[in-house]
Short mmCIF file of N, CA and C in Angstrom, two decimals:
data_model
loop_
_atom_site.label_atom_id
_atom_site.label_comp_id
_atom_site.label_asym_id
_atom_site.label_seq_id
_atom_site.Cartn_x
_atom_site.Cartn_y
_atom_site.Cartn_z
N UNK A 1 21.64 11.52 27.57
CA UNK A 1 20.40 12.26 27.66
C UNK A 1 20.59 13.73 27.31
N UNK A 2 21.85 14.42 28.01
CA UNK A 2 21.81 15.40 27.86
C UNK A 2 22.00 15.56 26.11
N UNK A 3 22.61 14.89 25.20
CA UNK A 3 22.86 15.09 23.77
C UNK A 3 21.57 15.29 22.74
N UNK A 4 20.42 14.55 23.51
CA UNK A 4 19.01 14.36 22.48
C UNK A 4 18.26 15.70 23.41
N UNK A 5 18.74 16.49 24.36
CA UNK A 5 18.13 17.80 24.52
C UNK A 5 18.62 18.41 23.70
N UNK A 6 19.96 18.68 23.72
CA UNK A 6 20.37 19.77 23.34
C UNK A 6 19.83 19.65 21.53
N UNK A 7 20.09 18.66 20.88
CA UNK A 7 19.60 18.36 19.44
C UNK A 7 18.57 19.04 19.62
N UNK A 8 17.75 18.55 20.15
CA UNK A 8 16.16 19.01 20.09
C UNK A 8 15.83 20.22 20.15
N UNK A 9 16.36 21.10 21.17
CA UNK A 9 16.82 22.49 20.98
C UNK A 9 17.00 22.76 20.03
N UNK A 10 18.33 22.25 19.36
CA UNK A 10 19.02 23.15 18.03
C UNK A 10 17.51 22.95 17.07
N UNK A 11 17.25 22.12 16.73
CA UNK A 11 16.33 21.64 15.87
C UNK A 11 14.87 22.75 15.92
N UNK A 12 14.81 22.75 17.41
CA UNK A 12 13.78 23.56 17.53
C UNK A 12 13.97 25.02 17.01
N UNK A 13 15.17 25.42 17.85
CA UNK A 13 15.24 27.13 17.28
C UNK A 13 15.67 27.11 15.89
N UNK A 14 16.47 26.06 14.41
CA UNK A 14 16.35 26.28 13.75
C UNK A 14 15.35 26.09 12.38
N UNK A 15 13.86 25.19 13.05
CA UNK A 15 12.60 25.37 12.51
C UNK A 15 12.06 26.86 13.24
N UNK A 16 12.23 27.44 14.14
CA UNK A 16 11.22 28.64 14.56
C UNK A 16 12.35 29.64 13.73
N UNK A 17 13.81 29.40 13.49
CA UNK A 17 14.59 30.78 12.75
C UNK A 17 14.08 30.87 10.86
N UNK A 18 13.76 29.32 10.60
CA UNK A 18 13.25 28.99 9.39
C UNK A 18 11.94 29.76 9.28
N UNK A 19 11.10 29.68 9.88
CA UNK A 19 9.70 30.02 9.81
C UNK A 19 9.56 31.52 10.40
N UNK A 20 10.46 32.26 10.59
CA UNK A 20 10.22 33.14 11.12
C UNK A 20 11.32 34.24 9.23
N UNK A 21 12.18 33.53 9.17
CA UNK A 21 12.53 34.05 7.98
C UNK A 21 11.47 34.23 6.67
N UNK A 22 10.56 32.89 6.72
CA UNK A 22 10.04 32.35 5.81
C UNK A 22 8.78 33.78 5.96
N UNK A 23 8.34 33.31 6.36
CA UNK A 23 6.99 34.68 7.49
C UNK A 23 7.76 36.23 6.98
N UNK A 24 8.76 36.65 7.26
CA UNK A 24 9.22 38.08 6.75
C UNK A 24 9.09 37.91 5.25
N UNK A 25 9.96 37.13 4.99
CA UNK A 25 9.85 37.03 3.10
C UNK A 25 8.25 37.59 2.40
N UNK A 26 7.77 36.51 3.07
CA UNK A 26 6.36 36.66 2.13
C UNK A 26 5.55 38.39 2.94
N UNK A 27 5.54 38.59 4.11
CA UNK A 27 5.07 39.96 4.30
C UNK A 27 5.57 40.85 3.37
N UNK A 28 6.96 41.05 3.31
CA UNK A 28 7.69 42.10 2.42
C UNK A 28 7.40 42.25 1.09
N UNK A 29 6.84 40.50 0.85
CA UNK A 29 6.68 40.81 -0.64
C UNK A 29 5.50 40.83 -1.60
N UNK A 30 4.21 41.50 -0.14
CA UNK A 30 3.44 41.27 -0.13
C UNK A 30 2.77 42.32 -0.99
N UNK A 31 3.11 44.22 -0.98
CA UNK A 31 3.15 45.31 -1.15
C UNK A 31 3.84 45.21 -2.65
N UNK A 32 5.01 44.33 -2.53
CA UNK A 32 5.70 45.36 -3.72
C UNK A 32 4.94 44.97 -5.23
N UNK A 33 5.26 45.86 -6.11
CA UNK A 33 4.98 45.11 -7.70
C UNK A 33 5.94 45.37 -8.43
N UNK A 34 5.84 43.59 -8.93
CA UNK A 34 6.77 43.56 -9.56
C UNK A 34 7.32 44.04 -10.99
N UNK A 35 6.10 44.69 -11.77
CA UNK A 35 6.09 45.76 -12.37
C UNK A 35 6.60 46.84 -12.82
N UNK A 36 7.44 47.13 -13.95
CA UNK A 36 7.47 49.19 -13.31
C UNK A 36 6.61 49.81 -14.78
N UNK A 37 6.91 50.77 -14.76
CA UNK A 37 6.47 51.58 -16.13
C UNK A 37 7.61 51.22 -17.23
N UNK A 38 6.97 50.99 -18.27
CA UNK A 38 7.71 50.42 -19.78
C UNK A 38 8.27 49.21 -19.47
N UNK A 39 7.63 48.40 -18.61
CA UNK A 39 8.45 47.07 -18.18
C UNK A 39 7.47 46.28 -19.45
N UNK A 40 8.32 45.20 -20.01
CA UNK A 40 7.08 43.93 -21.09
C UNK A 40 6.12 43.13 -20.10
N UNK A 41 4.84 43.03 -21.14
CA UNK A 41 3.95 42.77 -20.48
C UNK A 41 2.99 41.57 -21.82
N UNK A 42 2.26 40.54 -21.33
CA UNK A 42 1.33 39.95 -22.24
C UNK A 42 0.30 39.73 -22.32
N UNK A 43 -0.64 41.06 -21.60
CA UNK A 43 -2.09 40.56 -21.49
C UNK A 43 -2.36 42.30 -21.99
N UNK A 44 -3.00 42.51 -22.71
CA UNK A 44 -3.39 43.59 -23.12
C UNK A 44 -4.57 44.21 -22.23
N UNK A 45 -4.62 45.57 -22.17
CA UNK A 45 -5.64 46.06 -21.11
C UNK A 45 -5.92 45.27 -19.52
N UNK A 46 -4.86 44.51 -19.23
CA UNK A 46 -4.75 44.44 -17.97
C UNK A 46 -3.88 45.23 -17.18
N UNK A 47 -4.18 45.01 -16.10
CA UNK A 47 -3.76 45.80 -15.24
C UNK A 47 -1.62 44.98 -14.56
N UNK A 48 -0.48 46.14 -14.52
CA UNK A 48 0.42 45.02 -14.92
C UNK A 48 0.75 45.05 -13.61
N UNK A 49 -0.11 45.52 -12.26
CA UNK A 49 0.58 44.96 -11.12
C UNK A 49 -1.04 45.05 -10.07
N UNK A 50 -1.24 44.36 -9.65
CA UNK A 50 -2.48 43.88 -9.00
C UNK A 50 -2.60 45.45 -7.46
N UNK A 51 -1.11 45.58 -7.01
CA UNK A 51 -1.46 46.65 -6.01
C UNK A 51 -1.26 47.78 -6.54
N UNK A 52 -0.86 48.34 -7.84
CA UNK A 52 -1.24 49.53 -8.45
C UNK A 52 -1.73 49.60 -9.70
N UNK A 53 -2.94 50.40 -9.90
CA UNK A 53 -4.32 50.29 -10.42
C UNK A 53 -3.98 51.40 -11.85
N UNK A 54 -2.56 52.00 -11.45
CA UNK A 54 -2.29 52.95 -12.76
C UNK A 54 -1.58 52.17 -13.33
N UNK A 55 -1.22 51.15 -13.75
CA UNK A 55 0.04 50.73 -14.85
C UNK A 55 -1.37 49.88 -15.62
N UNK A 56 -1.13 49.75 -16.98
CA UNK A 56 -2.01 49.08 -17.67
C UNK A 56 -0.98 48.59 -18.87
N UNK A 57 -1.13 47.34 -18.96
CA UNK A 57 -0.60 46.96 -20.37
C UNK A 57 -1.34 47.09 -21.30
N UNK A 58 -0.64 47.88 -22.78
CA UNK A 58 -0.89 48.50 -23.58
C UNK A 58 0.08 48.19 -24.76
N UNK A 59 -0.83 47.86 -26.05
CA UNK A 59 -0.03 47.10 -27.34
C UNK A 59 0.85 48.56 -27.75
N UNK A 60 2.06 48.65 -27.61
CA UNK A 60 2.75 49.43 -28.20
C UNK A 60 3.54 49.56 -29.81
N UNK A 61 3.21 48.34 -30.07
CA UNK A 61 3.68 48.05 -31.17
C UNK A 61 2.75 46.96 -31.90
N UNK A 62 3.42 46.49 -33.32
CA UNK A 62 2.34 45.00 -33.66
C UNK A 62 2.67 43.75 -32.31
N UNK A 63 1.99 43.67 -31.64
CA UNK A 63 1.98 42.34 -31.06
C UNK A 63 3.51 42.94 -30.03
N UNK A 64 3.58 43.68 -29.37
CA UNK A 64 4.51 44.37 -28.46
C UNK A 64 3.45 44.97 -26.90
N UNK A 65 3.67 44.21 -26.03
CA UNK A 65 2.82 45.17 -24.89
C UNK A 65 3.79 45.64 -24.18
N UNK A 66 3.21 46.94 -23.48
CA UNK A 66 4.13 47.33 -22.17
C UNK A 66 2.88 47.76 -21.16
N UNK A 67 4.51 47.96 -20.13
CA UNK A 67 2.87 48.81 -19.13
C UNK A 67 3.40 50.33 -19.03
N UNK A 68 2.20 50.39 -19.15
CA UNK A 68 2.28 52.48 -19.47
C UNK A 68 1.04 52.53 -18.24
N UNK A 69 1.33 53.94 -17.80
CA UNK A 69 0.21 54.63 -16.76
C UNK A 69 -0.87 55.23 -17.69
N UNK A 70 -1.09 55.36 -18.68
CA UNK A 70 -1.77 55.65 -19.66
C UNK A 70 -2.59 54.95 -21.03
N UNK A 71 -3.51 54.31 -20.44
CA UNK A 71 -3.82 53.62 -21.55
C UNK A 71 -3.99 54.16 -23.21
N UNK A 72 -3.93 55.18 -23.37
CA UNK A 72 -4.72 55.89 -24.06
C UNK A 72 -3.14 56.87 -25.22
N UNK A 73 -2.60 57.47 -24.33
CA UNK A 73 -1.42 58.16 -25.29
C UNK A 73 0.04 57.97 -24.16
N UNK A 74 0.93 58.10 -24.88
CA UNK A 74 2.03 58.46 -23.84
C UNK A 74 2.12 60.28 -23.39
N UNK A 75 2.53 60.84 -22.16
CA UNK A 75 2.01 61.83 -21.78
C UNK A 75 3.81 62.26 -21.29
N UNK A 76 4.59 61.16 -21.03
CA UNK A 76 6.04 61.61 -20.79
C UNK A 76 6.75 62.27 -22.02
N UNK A 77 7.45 63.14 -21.76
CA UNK A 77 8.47 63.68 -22.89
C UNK A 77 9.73 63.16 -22.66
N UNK A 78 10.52 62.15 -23.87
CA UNK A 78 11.69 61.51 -23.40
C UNK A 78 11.09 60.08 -23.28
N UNK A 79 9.74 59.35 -23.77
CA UNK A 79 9.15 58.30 -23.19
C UNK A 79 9.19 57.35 -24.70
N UNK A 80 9.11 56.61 -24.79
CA UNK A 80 9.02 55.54 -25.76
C UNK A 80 7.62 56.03 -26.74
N UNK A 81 7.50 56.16 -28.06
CA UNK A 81 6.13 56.30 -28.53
C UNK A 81 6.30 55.01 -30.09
N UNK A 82 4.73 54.73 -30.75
CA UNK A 82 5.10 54.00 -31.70
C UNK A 82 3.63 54.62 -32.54
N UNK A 83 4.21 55.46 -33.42
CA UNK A 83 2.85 55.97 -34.36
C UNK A 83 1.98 54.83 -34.73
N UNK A 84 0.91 55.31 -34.83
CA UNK A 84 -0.49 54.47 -35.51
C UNK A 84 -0.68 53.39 -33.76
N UNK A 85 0.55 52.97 -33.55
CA UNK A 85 0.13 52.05 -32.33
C UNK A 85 0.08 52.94 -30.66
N UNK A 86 0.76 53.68 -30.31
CA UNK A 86 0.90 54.15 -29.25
C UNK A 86 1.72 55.38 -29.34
N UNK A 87 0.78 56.59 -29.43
CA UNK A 87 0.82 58.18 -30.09
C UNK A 87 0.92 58.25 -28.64
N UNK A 88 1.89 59.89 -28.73
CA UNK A 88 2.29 60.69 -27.99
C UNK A 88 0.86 61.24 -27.68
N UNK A 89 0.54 61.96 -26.35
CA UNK A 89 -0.77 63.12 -26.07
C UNK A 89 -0.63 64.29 -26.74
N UNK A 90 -1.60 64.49 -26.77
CA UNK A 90 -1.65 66.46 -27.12
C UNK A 90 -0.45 67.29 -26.63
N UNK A 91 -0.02 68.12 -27.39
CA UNK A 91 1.30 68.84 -26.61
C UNK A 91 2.50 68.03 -26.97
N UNK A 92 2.34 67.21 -27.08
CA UNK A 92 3.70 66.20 -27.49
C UNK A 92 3.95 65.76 -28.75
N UNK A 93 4.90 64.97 -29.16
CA UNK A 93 5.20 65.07 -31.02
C UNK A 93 6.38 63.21 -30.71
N UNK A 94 6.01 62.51 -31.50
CA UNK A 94 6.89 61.49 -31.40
C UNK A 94 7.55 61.72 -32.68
N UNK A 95 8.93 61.38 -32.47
CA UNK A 95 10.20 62.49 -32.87
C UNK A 95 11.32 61.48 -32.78
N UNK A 96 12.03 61.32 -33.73
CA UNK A 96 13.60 60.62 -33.72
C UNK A 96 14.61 61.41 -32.87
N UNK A 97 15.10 60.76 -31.70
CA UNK A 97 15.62 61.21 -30.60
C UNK A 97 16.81 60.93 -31.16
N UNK A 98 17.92 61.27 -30.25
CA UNK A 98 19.29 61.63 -30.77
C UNK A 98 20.33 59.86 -31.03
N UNK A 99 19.66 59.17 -29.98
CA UNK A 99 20.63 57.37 -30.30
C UNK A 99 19.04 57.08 -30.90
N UNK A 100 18.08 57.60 -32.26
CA UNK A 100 18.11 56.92 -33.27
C UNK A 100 16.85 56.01 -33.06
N UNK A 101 15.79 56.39 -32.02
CA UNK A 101 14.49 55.55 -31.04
C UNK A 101 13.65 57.09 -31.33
N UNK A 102 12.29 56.40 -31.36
CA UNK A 102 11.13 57.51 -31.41
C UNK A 102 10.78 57.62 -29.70
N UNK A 103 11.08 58.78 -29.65
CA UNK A 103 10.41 59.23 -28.01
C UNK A 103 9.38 60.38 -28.46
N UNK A 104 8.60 60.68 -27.16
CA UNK A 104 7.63 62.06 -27.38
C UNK A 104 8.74 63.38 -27.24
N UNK A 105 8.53 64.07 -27.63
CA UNK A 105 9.62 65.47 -27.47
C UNK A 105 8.53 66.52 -27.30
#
């Protein structure tokens, strides 16, 4: 008798240690996005992480998306740019950087 308690026990606390792991997982990963800036992306003019409302995927190239905080120009200096498709802002110049990639300068 005493062997089908103690089982039952174990059994018990390791469905409540299961479900209690299981329960943290999904809270934690509830906030984050999985997202960042210049991460690839395949839906154009969407939005590339549901809990932040600034990243937008944006065709950077022919048939190339990313997500930029900027739908409109790149505004970083040092940032990825692709003329005719995704121009630097005002103030900025997309420019052959030193390893040989167009950034804004």
């Amino acid at each position: 008798m005493e062997n089908k308690a103690s089982s039952k026990t174990i059994m018990l606390v390791t469905l409540a240690t299961f479900a209690l792991v299981l329960m943290l997982q999904i809270h934690t990963g509830e906030g984050a996005c999985p997202a960042a800036y210049d991460d690839p992306c395949t839906i154009p003019n969407t939005l590339c992480c549901p809990t932040d409302p600034t990243l937008h995927c944006v065709e950077v190239a022919d048939m190339v998306y990313k997500c930029k905080d900027d739908p409109i120009c790149e505004d970083h200096a040092g940032h990825e740019c692709y003329p005719g498709y995704f121009d630097c802002c005002p103030g900025l110049t997309c420019a052959t950087n030193q390893g040989g990639g167009l950034t804004c300068q």
